[in-house]
């Protein structure tokens, strides 16, 4: 898959460059609001010869994006219900469940805060040459103070929330409740509902995996479109963005999590990393926490000394709901695009927006499935929730794969650190194998 995506990028760039060179084009100047003042933006004239050549690529990229968006609601709903119903129904694991959830939530928050600091300090999105515009009918949503956001998280009508990709927080609140009570109602209802959602989730994952196989074609169409429209200059800010994401991910993985291992659990981070290295390599090469799960469990038990009783609870749960790398990535990616839109369009980028993004990034990482590019599906959900166009997420798809490899590795690394800390606190002899 990696090679196919790389080939798709090169071919897309070649086609785009060919169109730049051989198809005639002229640009129209449109006026946009910039910092409250009018500014000019150059867009390709839709009547020009080059625009006509680009139409199939624009269409293919759009169809791919629609397929991704189609998955948001059913995938998030079934993934959260399945995960939560599994824990809430398992009475034996009350204390372990609480510890695990506490670890997962806190490390994901730490990851998000790392991302927040890094992106605000470096501000790569400000005035980046992305050539994306906010459409005229842009609707920045209702009030976005912290209290407004909290209030709006409660769905007054779950069916209208389910029919709107922008209502991800409402859907997640409902999914958490549904999962919790599926675990608590009497039999046979509990088992029936759990089995239904387990199967629904399995089918959704299968559809998602099939759609995500189309990534190379999506990348090809997209790169051809972007290069054909604007040339290669768009890749300069994207490269800077990649460097910043990679730095923030590595900081979380190499500084924050090792400090927790060392000072909370008294476990040597280097020795633990060595024990978990097969899982790290699998995560890096597959970009999927779910596919890596059996290797993570095997390494944690056979090389790390965690008992099966603990790995079999903590790790499968972690592979679905604990995604530090994805949480960080959602936060950095969406803020990057917000910085860009705030610097070129009339997008009011407030503290409330940042708080909203932090919260949605956390929930998005819980709702993201452990498959390649799942983070991208969630990013379109956050952009829709902000009322921003989702085209930006599509542009980030072009450079997603290397970042996906890295964030999947961070996701799995955090799961394994959590398993080690929790198992140690429950009396397992870590690294004594
Ligand atoms: N590929 C990631 C994982 O499986 C999810 C993501 O796309 O962020 O953990």
Coordinates of C-alpha atoms and ligand atoms in Angstrom, one line a residue:
X1 CA 0.0 0.0 0.0
X2 CA 2.8 2.4 0.9
X3 CA 4.5 1.9 -2.5
X4 CA 1.2 2.3 -4.3
X5 CA 0.5 5.6 -2.6
X6 CA 4.0 6.8 -3.4
X7 CA 3.6 5.9 -7.0
X8 CA 0.1 7.6 -7.1
X9 CA 1.7 10.8 -5.7
X10 CA 4.4 10.8 -8.3
X11 CA 2.0 10.0 -11.2
X12 CA -0.5 12.6 -9.9
X13 CA 2.3 15.2 -9.7
X14 CA 3.4 14.4 -13.2
X15 CA -0.1 14.7 -14.6
X16 CA -0.6 18.0 -12.8
X17 CA 2.7 19.3 -14.0
X18 CA 1.8 18.3 -17.5
X19 CA -1.5 20.1 -17.3
X20 CA 0.3 23.2 -15.9
X21 CA 2.7 23.2 -18.8
X22 CA 0.5 22.3 -21.7
X23 CA -3.1 23.3 -20.9
X24 CA -3.9 27.0 -21.2
X25 CA -5.3 28.7 -18.2
X26 CA -6.2 32.1 -16.9
X27 CA -7.0 33.1 -13.4
X28 CA -9.9 35.1 -11.9
X29 CA -9.4 37.4 -9.0
X30 CA -12.0 37.0 -6.2
X31 CA -12.3 39.1 -3.2
X32 CA -12.1 37.5 0.2
X33 CA -12.1 39.0 3.7
X34 CA -8.7 38.9 5.4
X35 CA -8.5 40.1 9.0
X36 CA -11.7 42.1 8.5
X37 CA -10.4 43.7 5.4
X38 CA -10.9 42.8 1.7
X39 CA -8.1 40.9 0.0
X40 CA -7.7 39.3 -3.3
X41 CA -7.4 35.5 -4.1
X42 CA -6.5 34.1 -7.5
X43 CA -8.7 31.2 -8.6
X44 CA -8.5 29.2 -11.8
X45 CA -11.1 30.4 -14.4
X46 CA -13.7 27.5 -14.6
X47 CA -14.1 28.3 -18.3
X48 CA -10.4 27.8 -19.1
X49 CA -9.0 24.8 -21.0
X50 CA -7.0 23.6 -17.9
X51 CA -10.1 23.7 -15.7
X52 CA -11.9 21.4 -18.3
X53 CA -9.0 19.0 -18.2
X54 CA -9.0 19.0 -14.4
X55 CA -12.7 18.2 -14.1
X56 CA -12.3 14.4 -13.9
X57 CA -9.7 14.7 -11.2
X58 CA -11.8 17.1 -9.2
X59 CA -14.8 14.7 -9.5
X60 CA -12.8 11.7 -8.5
X61 CA -11.3 13.5 -5.5
X62 CA -14.8 14.6 -4.5
X63 CA -16.3 11.1 -4.8
X64 CA -13.5 9.7 -2.6
X65 CA -14.2 12.4 0.0
X66 CA -18.0 11.6 -0.1
X67 CA -17.2 7.9 0.5
X68 CA -15.1 8.9 3.6
X69 CA -17.8 11.2 4.9
X70 CA -20.4 8.5 4.5
X71 CA -18.6 6.4 7.0
X72 CA -18.4 9.0 9.8
X73 CA -21.7 8.4 11.6
X74 CA -22.1 4.6 11.5
X75 CA -18.4 4.0 12.2
X76 CA -18.2 6.3 15.2
X77 CA -21.5 5.1 16.6
X78 CA -20.8 1.4 16.3
X79 CA -17.1 1.7 17.4
X80 CA -18.0 3.6 20.6
X81 CA -21.1 1.5 21.5
X82 CA -19.1 -1.7 21.0
X83 CA -16.2 -0.5 23.2
X84 CA -18.3 0.9 26.0
X85 CA -20.8 -1.9 26.1
X86 CA -17.9 -4.4 26.5
X87 CA -16.5 -2.6 29.6
X88 CA -19.8 -1.6 31.3
X89 CA -21.1 -5.2 31.1
X90 CA -18.0 -6.6 32.6
X91 CA -18.6 -6.3 36.3
X92 CA -15.4 -8.1 37.3
X93 CA -13.3 -5.4 35.7
X94 CA -14.8 -2.4 37.6
X95 CA -11.5 -1.2 39.2
X96 CA -9.3 -2.2 36.3
X97 CA -11.7 -0.5 33.9
X98 CA -11.6 2.7 35.8
X99 CA -7.8 2.7 36.0
X100 CA -7.6 1.9 32.3
X101 CA -10.0 4.7 31.3
X102 CA -8.2 7.2 33.5
X103 CA -4.8 6.4 31.9
X104 CA -6.3 6.5 28.4
X105 CA -8.0 9.8 28.8
X106 CA -5.1 11.5 30.5
X107 CA -2.4 10.4 28.0
X108 CA -4.7 11.4 25.1
X109 CA -5.2 14.8 26.7
X110 CA -1.4 15.2 27.3
X111 CA -0.9 14.4 23.6
X112 CA -3.5 17.0 22.6
X113 CA -1.9 19.6 24.8
X114 CA 1.5 18.9 23.3
X115 CA 0.0 19.3 19.8
X116 CA -1.8 22.5 20.9
X117 CA 1.4 24.1 22.2
X118 CA 3.5 23.1 19.2
X119 CA 1.0 24.3 16.6
X120 CA 0.3 27.6 18.3
X121 CA 4.0 28.3 18.8
X122 CA 5.0 27.5 15.2
X123 CA 1.8 28.6 13.4
X124 CA 2.5 26.9 10.1
X125 CA -1.0 27.6 8.8
X126 CA -0.8 31.4 8.9
X127 CA -0.6 32.7 5.3
X128 CA 0.3 29.2 4.0
X129 CA -0.1 29.0 0.2
X130 CA -2.8 26.4 0.3
X131 CA -5.1 28.2 -2.1
X132 CA -8.3 27.0 -0.4
X133 CA -11.2 29.4 0.0
X134 CA -14.1 29.5 2.4
X135 CA -17.3 29.4 0.3
X136 CA -19.7 32.4 0.3
X137 CA -22.3 30.4 2.2
X138 CA -19.9 29.7 5.0
X139 CA -21.7 29.3 8.3
X140 CA -19.4 29.5 11.3
X141 CA -22.0 27.8 13.6
X142 CA -23.6 29.1 16.7
X143 CA -21.9 30.5 19.8
X144 CA -18.6 28.7 20.6
X145 CA -17.8 29.5 24.2
X146 CA -17.0 26.5 26.4
X147 CA -20.5 26.6 28.0
X148 CA -22.2 26.8 24.6
X149 CA -20.3 23.8 23.5
X150 CA -21.2 21.8 26.6
X151 CA -24.8 22.7 26.2
X152 CA -24.9 21.7 22.5
X153 CA -23.3 18.3 23.3
X154 CA -26.7 17.1 24.5
X155 CA -28.7 15.9 21.5
X156 CA -32.4 17.1 21.7
X157 CA -33.2 14.6 18.9
X158 CA -30.8 11.8 18.2
X159 CA -32.2 11.1 14.8
X160 CA -31.5 14.6 13.5
X161 CA -28.0 14.4 15.1
X162 CA -27.4 11.1 13.3
X163 CA -28.3 12.7 10.0
X164 CA -25.7 15.5 10.3
X165 CA -21.9 14.8 10.1
X166 CA -21.4 18.1 11.9
X167 CA -23.0 16.8 15.1
X168 CA -20.3 14.4 16.1
X169 CA -20.2 15.4 19.7
X170 CA -23.9 14.8 20.1
X171 CA -23.6 11.4 18.4
X172 CA -20.7 10.5 20.7
X173 CA -22.7 11.5 23.9
X174 CA -25.6 9.3 22.8
X175 CA -23.2 6.4 21.9
X176 CA -21.6 6.6 25.3
X177 CA -25.0 6.4 27.0
X178 CA -26.2 3.6 24.7
X179 CA -23.1 1.6 25.3
X180 CA -23.2 2.0 29.1
X181 CA -26.9 1.0 29.3
X182 CA -26.5 -1.9 26.9
X183 CA -24.1 -3.3 29.5
X184 CA -26.5 -2.7 32.3
X185 CA -29.9 -3.9 31.1
X186 CA -31.2 -7.4 32.0
X187 CA -30.6 -10.4 29.7
X188 CA -31.4 -11.3 27.0
X189 CA -31.5 -7.6 25.9
X190 CA -27.9 -6.9 26.9
X191 CA -26.4 -9.8 24.9
X192 CA -28.7 -9.2 21.9
X193 CA -27.8 -5.6 21.6
X194 CA -24.1 -6.2 22.2
X195 CA -24.1 -8.9 19.5
X196 CA -26.0 -6.6 17.1
X197 CA -23.5 -3.7 17.6
X198 CA -20.5 -6.0 17.5
X199 CA -21.7 -7.3 14.1
X200 CA -22.6 -3.9 12.8
X201 CA -19.2 -2.6 13.8
X202 CA -17.5 -5.5 12.0
X203 CA -19.4 -4.8 8.8
X204 CA -18.7 -1.1 9.0
X205 CA -15.0 -1.9 9.5
X206 CA -15.1 -4.1 6.4
X207 CA -16.7 -1.4 4.3
X208 CA -14.2 1.2 5.6
X209 CA -11.3 -1.1 4.8
X210 CA -12.6 -1.6 1.3
X211 CA -13.1 2.2 0.7
X212 CA -9.7 3.0 2.2
X213 CA -8.1 0.6 -0.5
X214 CA -9.1 3.4 -2.9
X215 CA -6.6 5.8 -1.2
X216 CA -4.0 5.6 -4.0
X217 CA -6.6 6.6 -6.6
X218 CA -7.8 9.4 -4.3
X219 CA -4.2 10.6 -3.8
X220 CA -3.6 10.5 -7.5
X221 CA -6.6 12.5 -8.4
X222 CA -6.0 15.0 -5.6
X223 CA -2.3 15.6 -6.3
X224 CA -3.1 16.0 -10.1
X225 CA -5.8 18.5 -9.2
X226 CA -3.7 20.5 -6.7
X227 CA -0.6 20.6 -8.9
X228 CA -2.6 21.3 -12.0
X229 CA -4.3 24.2 -10.3
X230 CA -1.5 25.8 -8.4
X231 CA 1.8 24.1 -9.1
X232 CA 4.1 22.7 -6.5
X233 CA 4.1 25.7 -4.1
X234 CA 1.4 24.2 -2.0
X235 CA 3.8 21.4 -0.9
X236 CA 6.1 23.9 0.9
X237 CA 3.7 24.6 3.8
X238 CA 2.6 21.0 3.8
X239 CA 6.2 19.9 4.3
X240 CA 6.6 22.3 7.2
X241 CA 3.3 21.0 8.6
X242 CA 4.6 17.4 8.3
X243 CA 7.8 18.3 10.2
X244 CA 5.8 19.9 13.0
X245 CA 3.4 16.9 13.3
X246 CA 6.4 14.5 13.4
X247 CA 8.1 16.6 16.0
X248 CA 5.1 16.8 18.3
X249 CA 4.4 13.0 17.9
X250 CA 8.0 12.1 18.7
X251 CA 8.0 14.5 21.7
X252 CA 4.9 12.7 23.1
X253 CA 6.4 9.3 22.4
X254 CA 10.0 9.9 23.5
X255 CA 9.5 12.3 26.3
X256 CA 6.0 12.4 27.8
X257 CA 5.2 8.6 27.8
X258 CA 8.7 7.5 28.9
X259 CA 8.5 10.0 31.9
X260 CA 5.2 8.4 32.9
X261 CA 6.7 4.9 32.6
X262 CA 9.8 5.9 34.6
X263 CA 8.2 8.0 37.4
X264 CA 4.8 6.5 37.7
X265 CA 5.6 2.9 37.2
X266 CA 9.4 2.7 37.8
X267 CA 9.7 0.9 34.4
X268 CA 12.8 1.5 32.2
X269 CA 11.4 3.1 29.0
X270 CA 14.2 1.8 26.8
X271 CA 13.8 -1.8 28.1
X272 CA 10.1 -1.5 27.5
X273 CA 10.5 -0.2 24.0
X274 CA 12.9 -3.0 23.2
X275 CA 10.3 -5.5 24.5
X276 CA 7.6 -3.9 22.4
X277 CA 9.7 -3.4 19.3
X278 CA 7.9 -6.1 17.2
X279 CA 4.6 -4.3 17.8
X280 CA 6.1 -0.9 17.0
X281 CA 7.5 -2.2 13.7
X282 CA 4.1 -3.8 12.8
X283 CA 2.3 -0.6 13.6
X284 CA 4.8 1.4 11.5
X285 CA 4.4 -0.8 8.5
X286 CA 0.7 -1.5 8.6
X287 CA -0.7 1.9 9.8
X288 CA -3.3 0.0 11.7
X289 CA -3.6 -0.5 15.5
X290 CA -6.2 -3.2 14.9
X291 CA -4.0 -5.3 12.7
X292 CA -1.2 -4.8 15.1
X293 CA -3.2 -5.8 18.2
X294 CA -2.3 -9.6 18.2
X295 CA 1.4 -8.6 17.9
X296 CA 1.0 -6.0 20.7
X297 CA -0.6 -8.6 23.0
X298 CA 2.0 -11.3 22.2
X299 CA 4.9 -8.8 22.8
X300 CA 3.4 -7.5 26.0
X301 CA 2.9 -11.0 27.4
X302 CA 5.9 -13.0 26.1
X303 CA 8.5 -10.2 26.1
X304 CA 7.1 -7.8 28.6
X305 CA 5.8 -10.1 31.3
X306 CA 2.2 -8.9 31.5
X307 CA -0.3 -11.5 32.4
X308 CA -2.9 -12.5 29.8
X309 CA -5.7 -11.5 32.2
X310 CA -4.4 -7.9 31.9
X311 CA -3.4 -7.7 28.2
X312 CA -6.7 -9.2 27.1
X313 CA -8.6 -6.4 28.8
X314 CA -6.4 -3.4 28.5
X315 CA -5.0 -3.8 25.0
X316 CA -8.1 -4.5 22.9
X317 CA -9.8 -1.6 24.6
X318 CA -6.7 0.6 23.9
X319 CA -6.6 -0.4 20.2
X320 CA -10.1 1.1 19.7
X321 CA -10.3 4.0 22.2
X322 CA -6.8 5.0 23.1
X323 CA -5.1 6.8 20.2
X324 CA -2.7 9.5 21.5
X325 CA -1.1 9.9 18.1
X326 CA -4.5 10.3 16.4
X327 CA -5.7 12.8 19.1
X328 CA -2.6 14.9 18.6
X329 CA -2.9 14.7 14.9
X330 CA -6.5 15.8 14.9
X331 CA -5.7 18.8 17.0
X332 CA -2.7 19.8 15.0
X333 CA -4.3 19.2 11.6
X334 CA -7.5 21.1 12.3
X335 CA -5.7 24.0 14.0
X336 CA -3.4 24.2 11.0
X337 CA -6.4 24.6 8.7
X338 CA -8.0 27.1 11.1
X339 CA -4.9 29.2 11.2
X340 CA -4.9 29.2 7.4
X341 CA -8.6 30.1 7.1
X342 CA -8.2 32.8 9.8
X343 CA -5.3 34.3 7.9
X344 CA -7.0 34.3 4.5
X345 CA -10.7 34.1 5.0
X346 CA -13.3 35.6 7.3
X347 CA -13.0 32.9 10.0
X348 CA -13.1 34.1 13.5
X349 CA -10.5 32.0 15.3
X350 CA -11.3 32.3 19.0
X351 CA -10.2 30.7 22.3
X352 CA -13.7 29.0 22.3
X353 CA -12.8 27.4 18.9
X354 CA -9.5 26.1 20.3
X355 CA -11.4 24.6 23.3
X356 CA -13.9 23.0 21.0
X357 CA -11.1 21.5 18.9
X358 CA -9.4 20.1 22.0
X359 CA -12.6 18.4 23.1
X360 CA -13.5 17.1 19.6
X361 CA -10.0 15.8 19.0
X362 CA -10.3 13.8 22.2
X363 CA -13.6 12.3 21.2
X364 CA -12.5 11.9 17.6
X365 CA -9.6 9.8 18.8
X366 CA -12.0 7.6 20.9
X367 CA -14.3 7.2 17.9
X368 CA -11.6 6.6 15.3
X369 CA -11.3 3.0 14.1
X370 CA -7.8 1.4 14.2
X371 CA -7.4 1.2 10.5
X372 CA -5.2 3.2 8.0
X373 CA -6.3 6.9 7.5
X374 CA -9.1 6.6 10.0
X375 CA -7.8 9.9 11.5
X376 CA -8.6 11.5 8.2
X377 CA -12.3 10.5 8.4
X378 CA -12.5 12.0 11.8
X379 CA -10.8 15.2 10.7
X380 CA -13.6 15.7 8.1
X381 CA -16.0 15.3 11.0
X382 CA -14.4 18.0 13.1
X383 CA -14.2 20.4 10.1
X384 CA -17.9 19.8 9.5
X385 CA -18.6 20.4 13.2
X386 CA -16.7 23.7 12.9
X387 CA -18.7 24.6 9.8
X388 CA -15.5 24.7 7.7
X389 CA -15.1 23.1 4.2
X390 CA -13.7 19.6 4.3
X391 CA -11.5 20.2 1.3
X392 CA -8.6 21.0 3.6
X393 CA -8.6 17.5 5.0
X394 CA -8.5 16.1 1.5
X395 CA -5.4 18.2 0.8
X396 CA -3.8 16.7 3.9
X397 CA -4.5 13.2 2.5
X398 CA -1.8 13.7 -0.1
X399 CA 0.8 13.6 2.7
X400 CA -1.1 11.5 5.1
X401 CA 0.6 8.1 4.9
X402 CA 4.0 8.8 6.5
X403 CA 2.2 10.7 9.3
X404 CA -0.3 7.8 9.7
X405 CA 2.6 5.4 10.1
X406 CA 4.1 7.5 12.8
X407 CA 0.8 8.2 14.7
X408 CA -0.2 4.6 14.6
X409 CA 3.1 3.7 16.2
X410 CA 2.5 6.3 18.9
X411 CA -1.1 4.9 19.4
X412 CA 0.3 1.4 19.9
X413 CA 3.2 2.6 22.1
X414 CA 0.8 4.4 24.4
X415 CA -1.5 1.3 24.6
X416 CA 1.5 -0.7 25.6
X417 CA 2.8 1.8 28.2
X418 CA -0.7 1.9 29.7
X419 CA -0.8 -1.9 29.8
X420 CA 2.6 -2.0 31.6
X421 CA 1.7 0.7 34.1
X422 CA -1.7 -0.8 34.9
X423 CA -0.4 -4.4 35.1
X424 CA 2.4 -3.4 37.4
X425 CA 0.0 -1.6 39.7
X426 CA -2.0 -4.9 39.8
X427 CA 1.1 -6.9 40.8
X428 CA 2.4 -8.3 37.4
X429 CA 6.2 -8.7 37.2
X430 CA 7.0 -6.4 34.3
X431 CA 10.0 -7.2 32.1
X432 CA 10.8 -10.3 34.2
X433 CA 10.6 -12.9 31.5
Ligands
LIG1 N1 -4.1 4.5 11.5 C1 -4.4 4.8 12.9 C2 -4.5 3.6 13.7 O1 -4.8 2.6 13.3 C3 -5.6 5.7 13.1 C4 -5.4 7.0 12.4 O2 -5.6 7.1 11.2 O3 -5.1 7.9 13.1 O4 -4.2 3.6 14.9

